[in-house]
JSON list of C-alpha atoms in Angstrom, two decimals:
[
{"chain": "A", "resi": 17, "resn": "MET", "atom": "CA", "xyz": [17.99, -11.86, 37.93]},
{"chain": "A", "resi": 18, "resn": "THR", "atom": "CA", "xyz": [15.93, -12.15, 41.11]},
{"chain": "A", "resi": 19, "resn": "VAL", "atom": "CA", "xyz": [17.18, -8.81, 42.44]},
{"chain": "A", "resi": 20, "resn": "ILE", "atom": "CA", "xyz": [16.30, -7.06, 39.19]},
{"chain": "A", "resi": 21, "resn": "SER", "atom": "CA", "xyz": [12.87, -8.69, 38.97]},
{"chain": "A", "resi": 22, "resn": "SER", "atom": "CA", "xyz": [12.24, -7.81, 42.62]},
{"chain": "A", "resi": 23, "resn": "TRP", "atom": "CA", "xyz": [13.10, -4.15, 41.93]},
{"chain": "A", "resi": 24, "resn": "ALA", "atom": "CA", "xyz": [10.93, -4.18, 38.82]},
{"chain": "A", "resi": 25, "resn": "ALA", "atom": "CA", "xyz": [8.04, -5.68, 40.78]},
{"chain": "A", "resi": 26, "resn": "ARG", "atom": "CA", "xyz": [8.39, -3.04, 43.50]},
{"chain": "A", "resi": 27, "resn": "GLY", "atom": "CA", "xyz": [8.62, -0.28, 40.90]},
{"chain": "A", "resi": 28, "resn": "LEU", "atom": "CA", "xyz": [5.51, -1.51, 39.10]},
{"chain": "A", "resi": 29, "resn": "ASN", "atom": "CA", "xyz": [3.69, -1.84, 42.42]},
{"chain": "A", "resi": 30, "resn": "ALA", "atom": "CA", "xyz": [4.60, 1.77, 43.26]},
{"chain": "A", "resi": 31, "resn": "LEU", "atom": "CA", "xyz": [3.27, 2.90, 39.87]},
{"chain": "A", "resi": 32, "resn": "ASP", "atom": "CA", "xyz": [0.07, 0.93, 40.47]},
{"chain": "A", "resi": 33, "resn": "GLN", "atom": "CA", "xyz": [-0.39, 2.66, 43.82]},
{"chain": "A", "resi": 34, "resn": "ALA", "atom": "CA", "xyz": [0.29, 6.10, 42.35]},
{"chain": "A", "resi": 35, "resn": "GLY", "atom": "CA", "xyz": [-2.06, 5.34, 39.46]},
{"chain": "A", "resi": 36, "resn": "SER", "atom": "CA", "xyz": [-4.91, 4.47, 41.80]},
{"chain": "A", "resi": 37, "resn": "TRP", "atom": "CA", "xyz": [-4.56, 7.94, 43.35]},
{"chain": "A", "resi": 38, "resn": "VAL", "atom": "CA", "xyz": [-3.86, 10.19, 40.36]},
{"chain": "A", "resi": 39, "resn": "GLY", "atom": "CA", "xyz": [-4.39, 8.03, 37.26]},
{"chain": "A", "resi": 40, "resn": "LEU", "atom": "CA", "xyz": [-7.86, 9.35, 36.49]},
{"chain": "A", "resi": 41, "resn": "LEU", "atom": "CA", "xyz": [-7.31, 12.83, 37.92]},
{"chain": "A", "resi": 42, "resn": "GLY", "atom": "CA", "xyz": [-5.79, 14.15, 34.68]},
{"chain": "A", "resi": 43, "resn": "ILE", "atom": "CA", "xyz": [-8.72, 12.85, 32.66]},
{"chain": "A", "resi": 44, "resn": "ARG", "atom": "CA", "xyz": [-11.18, 14.39, 35.12]},
{"chain": "A", "resi": 45, "resn": "LEU", "atom": "CA", "xyz": [-9.43, 17.77, 35.04]},
{"chain": "A", "resi": 46, "resn": "LEU", "atom": "CA", "xyz": [-9.11, 17.89, 31.24]},
{"chain": "A", "resi": 47, "resn": "LEU", "atom": "CA", "xyz": [-12.77, 16.98, 30.77]},
{"chain": "A", "resi": 48, "resn": "ALA", "atom": "CA", "xyz": [-13.81, 19.46, 33.46]},
{"chain": "A", "resi": 49, "resn": "TYR", "atom": "CA", "xyz": [-11.93, 22.23, 31.66]},
{"chain": "A", "resi": 50, "resn": "GLU", "atom": "CA", "xyz": [-13.38, 21.40, 28.23]},
{"chain": "A", "resi": 51, "resn": "PHE", "atom": "CA", "xyz": [-16.98, 20.96, 29.37]},
{"chain": "A", "resi": 52, "resn": "GLY", "atom": "CA", "xyz": [-16.70, 23.93, 31.74]},
{"chain": "A", "resi": 53, "resn": "ILE", "atom": "CA", "xyz": [-15.59, 26.23, 28.90]},
{"chain": "A", "resi": 54, "resn": "ALA", "atom": "CA", "xyz": [-18.44, 24.95, 26.72]},
{"chain": "A", "resi": 55, "resn": "GLY", "atom": "CA", "xyz": [-20.92, 25.53, 29.56]},
{"chain": "A", "resi": 56, "resn": "LEU", "atom": "CA", "xyz": [-19.65, 29.06, 30.14]},
{"chain": "A", "resi": 57, "resn": "GLU", "atom": "CA", "xyz": [-19.97, 29.84, 26.44]},
{"chain": "A", "resi": 58, "resn": "LYS", "atom": "CA", "xyz": [-23.58, 28.67, 26.50]},
{"chain": "A", "resi": 59, "resn": "PHE", "atom": "CA", "xyz": [-24.25, 30.56, 29.75]},
{"chain": "A", "resi": 60, "resn": "ASN", "atom": "CA", "xyz": [-22.92, 33.81, 28.29]},
{"chain": "A", "resi": 61, "resn": "ASN", "atom": "CA", "xyz": [-24.42, 33.56, 24.80]},
{"chain": "A", "resi": 62, "resn": "GLU", "atom": "CA", "xyz": [-27.73, 33.24, 23.04]},
{"chain": "A", "resi": 63, "resn": "ASN", "atom": "CA", "xyz": [-29.45, 29.92, 22.46]},
{"chain": "A", "resi": 64, "resn": "TRP", "atom": "CA", "xyz": [-28.57, 28.61, 18.99]},
{"chain": "A", "resi": 65, "resn": "PHE", "atom": "CA", "xyz": [-30.15, 25.17, 19.51]},
{"chain": "A", "resi": 66, "resn": "ALA", "atom": "CA", "xyz": [-33.21, 26.19, 17.47]},
{"chain": "A", "resi": 67, "resn": "ASP", "atom": "CA", "xyz": [-30.98, 26.17, 14.38]},
{"chain": "A", "resi": 68, "resn": "ILE", "atom": "CA", "xyz": [-30.00, 22.52, 14.90]},
{"chain": "A", "resi": 69, "resn": "GLN", "atom": "CA", "xyz": [-32.91, 20.98, 16.82]},
{"chain": "A", "resi": 70, "resn": "GLY", "atom": "CA", "xyz": [-33.94, 19.00, 13.74]},
{"chain": "A", "resi": 71, "resn": "ASP", "atom": "CA", "xyz": [-30.54, 17.30, 13.84]},
{"chain": "A", "resi": 72, "resn": "PHE", "atom": "CA", "xyz": [-30.91, 16.19, 17.48]},
{"chain": "A", "resi": 73, "resn": "PRO", "atom": "CA", "xyz": [-31.53, 12.45, 17.85]},
{"chain": "A", "resi": 74, "resn": "PHE", "atom": "CA", "xyz": [-34.86, 11.33, 19.33]},
{"chain": "A", "resi": 75, "resn": "PRO", "atom": "CA", "xyz": [-35.97, 11.99, 22.10]},
{"chain": "A", "resi": 76, "resn": "PHE", "atom": "CA", "xyz": [-33.87, 15.16, 22.29]},
{"chain": "A", "resi": 77, "resn": "SER", "atom": "CA", "xyz": [-35.41, 16.45, 19.05]},
{"chain": "A", "resi": 78, "resn": "VAL", "atom": "CA", "xyz": [-38.81, 16.80, 20.73]},
{"chain": "A", "resi": 79, "resn": "VAL", "atom": "CA", "xyz": [-37.57, 18.62, 23.84]},
{"chain": "A", "resi": 80, "resn": "PRO", "atom": "CA", "xyz": [-38.15, 22.40, 23.61]},
{"chain": "A", "resi": 81, "resn": "VAL", "atom": "CA", "xyz": [-34.94, 24.20, 22.66]},
{"chain": "A", "resi": 82, "resn": "ASP", "atom": "CA", "xyz": [-34.98, 26.36, 25.79]},
{"chain": "A", "resi": 83, "resn": "VAL", "atom": "CA", "xyz": [-35.11, 23.25, 27.95]},
{"chain": "A", "resi": 84, "resn": "SER", "atom": "CA", "xyz": [-32.33, 21.61, 25.93]},
{"chain": "A", "resi": 85, "resn": "TRP", "atom": "CA", "xyz": [-30.19, 24.74, 26.22]},
{"chain": "A", "resi": 86, "resn": "PHE", "atom": "CA", "xyz": [-30.76, 24.94, 29.97]},
{"chain": "A", "resi": 87, "resn": "LEU", "atom": "CA", "xyz": [-29.97, 21.24, 30.49]},
{"chain": "A", "resi": 88, "resn": "ALA", "atom": "CA", "xyz": [-26.86, 21.34, 28.29]},
{"chain": "A", "resi": 89, "resn": "THR", "atom": "CA", "xyz": [-25.54, 24.49, 29.95]},
{"chain": "A", "resi": 90, "resn": "TRP", "atom": "CA", "xyz": [-26.02, 23.32, 33.51]},
{"chain": "A", "resi": 91, "resn": "THR", "atom": "CA", "xyz": [-24.90, 19.74, 32.83]},
{"chain": "A", "resi": 92, "resn": "GLU", "atom": "CA", "xyz": [-21.65, 21.14, 31.47]},
{"chain": "A", "resi": 93, "resn": "LEU", "atom": "CA", "xyz": [-21.17, 23.65, 34.30]},
{"chain": "A", "resi": 94, "resn": "LEU", "atom": "CA", "xyz": [-22.17, 21.45, 37.24]},
{"chain": "A", "resi": 95, "resn": "GLY", "atom": "CA", "xyz": [-20.62, 18.34, 35.69]},
{"chain": "A", "resi": 96, "resn": "ALA", "atom": "CA", "xyz": [-17.31, 20.14, 35.24]},
{"chain": "A", "resi": 97, "resn": "ALA", "atom": "CA", "xyz": [-17.27, 21.30, 38.86]},
{"chain": "A", "resi": 98, "resn": "ALA", "atom": "CA", "xyz": [-18.15, 17.80, 40.06]},
{"chain": "A", "resi": 99, "resn": "LEU", "atom": "CA", "xyz": [-15.38, 16.21, 37.98]},
{"chain": "A", "resi": 100, "resn": "VAL", "atom": "CA", "xyz": [-12.79, 18.55, 39.49]},
{"chain": "A", "resi": 101, "resn": "ILE", "atom": "CA", "xyz": [-13.54, 17.38, 43.02]},
{"chain": "A", "resi": 102, "resn": "GLY", "atom": "CA", "xyz": [-14.61, 13.87, 42.06]},
{"chain": "A", "resi": 103, "resn": "LEU", "atom": "CA", "xyz": [-18.14, 14.05, 43.45]},
{"chain": "A", "resi": 104, "resn": "GLY", "atom": "CA", "xyz": [-20.91, 12.03, 41.79]},
{"chain": "A", "resi": 105, "resn": "THR", "atom": "CA", "xyz": [-18.38, 11.24, 39.10]},
{"chain": "A", "resi": 106, "resn": "ARG", "atom": "CA", "xyz": [-20.18, 8.33, 37.49]},
{"chain": "A", "resi": 107, "resn": "PHE", "atom": "CA", "xyz": [-23.48, 10.23, 37.42]},
{"chain": "A", "resi": 108, "resn": "TRP", "atom": "CA", "xyz": [-21.93, 13.31, 35.82]},
{"chain": "A", "resi": 109, "resn": "ALA", "atom": "CA", "xyz": [-19.80, 11.26, 33.43]},
{"chain": "A", "resi": 110, "resn": "VAL", "atom": "CA", "xyz": [-22.95, 9.51, 32.14]},
{"chain": "A", "resi": 111, "resn": "GLY", "atom": "CA", "xyz": [-24.70, 12.88, 31.75]},
{"chain": "A", "resi": 112, "resn": "LEU", "atom": "CA", "xyz": [-21.74, 14.40, 29.93]},
{"chain": "A", "resi": 113, "resn": "LEU", "atom": "CA", "xyz": [-21.43, 11.29, 27.75]},
{"chain": "A", "resi": 114, "resn": "ILE", "atom": "CA", "xyz": [-25.07, 11.61, 26.68]},
{"chain": "A", "resi": 115, "resn": "LEU", "atom": "CA", "xyz": [-24.53, 15.32, 25.99]},
{"chain": "A", "resi": 116, "resn": "ASP", "atom": "CA", "xyz": [-21.37, 14.48, 24.03]},
{"chain": "A", "resi": 117, "resn": "ILE", "atom": "CA", "xyz": [-23.17, 11.90, 21.89]},
{"chain": "A", "resi": 118, "resn": "VAL", "atom": "CA", "xyz": [-26.01, 14.33, 21.11]},
{"chain": "A", "resi": 119, "resn": "ALA", "atom": "CA", "xyz": [-23.44, 16.98, 20.10]},
{"chain": "A", "resi": 120, "resn": "TRP", "atom": "CA", "xyz": [-21.56, 14.42, 18.01]},
{"chain": "A", "resi": 121, "resn": "VAL", "atom": "CA", "xyz": [-24.68, 13.36, 16.12]},
{"chain": "A", "resi": 122, "resn": "SER", "atom": "CA", "xyz": [-26.28, 16.77, 15.71]},
{"chain": "A", "resi": 123, "resn": "VAL", "atom": "CA", "xyz": [-23.29, 19.07, 15.19]},
{"chain": "A", "resi": 124, "resn": "HIS", "atom": "CA", "xyz": [-20.06, 17.22, 14.47]},
{"chain": "A", "resi": 125, "resn": "ALA", "atom": "CA", "xyz": [-20.83, 14.01, 12.53]},
{"chain": "A", "resi": 126, "resn": "ALA", "atom": "CA", "xyz": [-21.55, 15.70, 9.23]},
{"chain": "A", "resi": 127, "resn": "HIS", "atom": "CA", "xyz": [-18.12, 17.35, 9.23]},
{"chain": "A", "resi": 128, "resn": "GLY", "atom": "CA", "xyz": [-16.12, 14.12, 9.34]},
{"chain": "A", "resi": 129, "resn": "TYR", "atom": "CA", "xyz": [-13.22, 13.30, 11.62]},
{"chain": "A", "resi": 130, "resn": "ASN", "atom": "CA", "xyz": [-11.24, 16.52, 11.11]},
{"chain": "A", "resi": 131, "resn": "VAL", "atom": "CA", "xyz": [-11.10, 18.74, 14.20]},
{"chain": "A", "resi": 132, "resn": "CYS", "atom": "CA", "xyz": [-10.43, 21.91, 12.16]},
{"chain": "A", "resi": 133, "resn": "ASP", "atom": "CA", "xyz": [-13.77, 21.63, 10.36]},
{"chain": "A", "resi": 134, "resn": "ASN", "atom": "CA", "xyz": [-15.79, 21.14, 13.56]},
{"chain": "A", "resi": 135, "resn": "GLY", "atom": "CA", "xyz": [-15.66, 17.38, 12.99]},
{"chain": "A", "resi": 136, "resn": "TYR", "atom": "CA", "xyz": [-16.19, 14.60, 15.48]},
{"chain": "A", "resi": 137, "resn": "LYS", "atom": "CA", "xyz": [-12.57, 14.07, 16.56]},
{"chain": "A", "resi": 138, "resn": "LEU", "atom": "CA", "xyz": [-12.96, 15.94, 19.87]},
{"chain": "A", "resi": 139, "resn": "PRO", "atom": "CA", "xyz": [-16.36, 14.44, 20.79]},
{"chain": "A", "resi": 140, "resn": "LEU", "atom": "CA", "xyz": [-14.88, 11.01, 20.11]},
{"chain": "A", "resi": 141, "resn": "MET", "atom": "CA", "xyz": [-11.92, 11.75, 22.38]},
{"chain": "A", "resi": 142, "resn": "TYR", "atom": "CA", "xyz": [-14.21, 13.09, 25.11]},
{"chain": "A", "resi": 143, "resn": "ALA", "atom": "CA", "xyz": [-16.42, 10.01, 24.88]},
{"chain": "A", "resi": 144, "resn": "LEU", "atom": "CA", "xyz": [-13.41, 7.71, 25.16]},
{"chain": "A", "resi": 145, "resn": "MET", "atom": "CA", "xyz": [-12.21, 9.63, 28.24]},
{"chain": "A", "resi": 146, "resn": "LEU", "atom": "CA", "xyz": [-15.65, 9.56, 29.88]},
{"chain": "A", "resi": 147, "resn": "VAL", "atom": "CA", "xyz": [-16.04, 5.78, 29.57]},
{"chain": "A", "resi": 148, "resn": "PRO", "atom": "CA", "xyz": [-13.34, 4.95, 32.18]},
{"chain": "A", "resi": 149, "resn": "LEU", "atom": "CA", "xyz": [-14.93, 7.41, 34.59]},
{"chain": "A", "resi": 150, "resn": "VAL", "atom": "CA", "xyz": [-18.29, 5.69, 34.15]},
{"chain": "A", "resi": 151, "resn": "LEU", "atom": "CA", "xyz": [-16.84, 2.19, 34.50]},
{"chain": "A", "resi": 152, "resn": "SER", "atom": "CA", "xyz": [-14.05, 2.75, 37.07]},
{"chain": "A", "resi": 153, "resn": "GLY", "atom": "CA", "xyz": [-15.09, 5.89, 38.90]},
{"chain": "A", "resi": 154, "resn": "PRO", "atom": "CA", "xyz": [-12.89, 8.88, 39.69]},
{"chain": "A", "resi": 155, "resn": "GLY", "atom": "CA", "xyz": [-9.91, 7.20, 41.35]},
{"chain": "A", "resi": 156, "resn": "ARG", "atom": "CA", "xyz": [-8.83, 7.48, 44.96]},
{"chain": "A", "resi": 157, "resn": "LEU", "atom": "CA", "xyz": [-8.08, 11.22, 44.88]},
{"chain": "A", "resi": 158, "resn": "SER", "atom": "CA", "xyz": [-11.74, 12.20, 44.93]},
{"chain": "A", "resi": 159, "resn": "LEU", "atom": "CA", "xyz": [-14.63, 12.96, 47.24]},
{"chain": "A", "resi": 160, "resn": "ASP", "atom": "CA", "xyz": [-16.41, 9.87, 45.91]},
{"chain": "A", "resi": 161, "resn": "HIS", "atom": "CA", "xyz": [-13.60, 7.66, 47.20]},
{"chain": "A", "resi": 162, "resn": "LEU", "atom": "CA", "xyz": [-13.48, 9.50, 50.54]},
{"chain": "A", "resi": 163, "resn": "ILE", "atom": "CA", "xyz": [-17.23, 9.07, 50.99]},
{"chain": "A", "resi": 164, "resn": "ARG", "atom": "CA", "xyz": [-17.08, 5.39, 50.08]},
{"chain": "A", "resi": 165, "resn": "THR", "atom": "CA", "xyz": [-14.24, 4.69, 52.53]},
{"chain": "A", "resi": 166, "resn": "ARG", "atom": "CA", "xyz": [-15.94, 6.66, 55.33]},
{"chain": "A", "resi": 167, "resn": "THR", "atom": "CA", "xyz": [-19.18, 4.80, 54.84]},
{"chain": "A", "resi": 168, "resn": "GLY", "atom": "CA", "xyz": [-17.45, 1.42, 54.57]},
{"chain": "A", "resi": 169, "resn": "ARG", "atom": "CA", "xyz": [-18.51, 0.76, 50.97]},
{"chain": "A", "resi": 170, "resn": "VAL", "atom": "CA", "xyz": [-15.04, 0.11, 49.55]}
]
């Protein structure tokens, strides 16, 4: 039994080490893709926020729609790029989480959980993926981790 438990412990330790390097990378890349596509769609299309501004939660409902459109577009584009390389991950994850919650409340909540009817299933999944990035950071395979180790803050 000791040999088997020793192998199991080494195997689990190896998985822990691999997880610290690449565990959050998949989440970062998936979120970067999804928010990047949304940002590109906004960048290449007309501002439709005027149609839904009344549904935005306060204080976003009082921000001019052009400002909201600009902030949403560039938060999605820059946030996606930052998530790919893991730079300022917590900052961008908080920004994207706020954006996600506003979209959930103003666009998706009224349609229920169903993803086919523009419901809140995807915003909920995005929010649940952003929370570990806010709380744990990007993982070791990131510029954030490299900067922290180089500056002695790990």
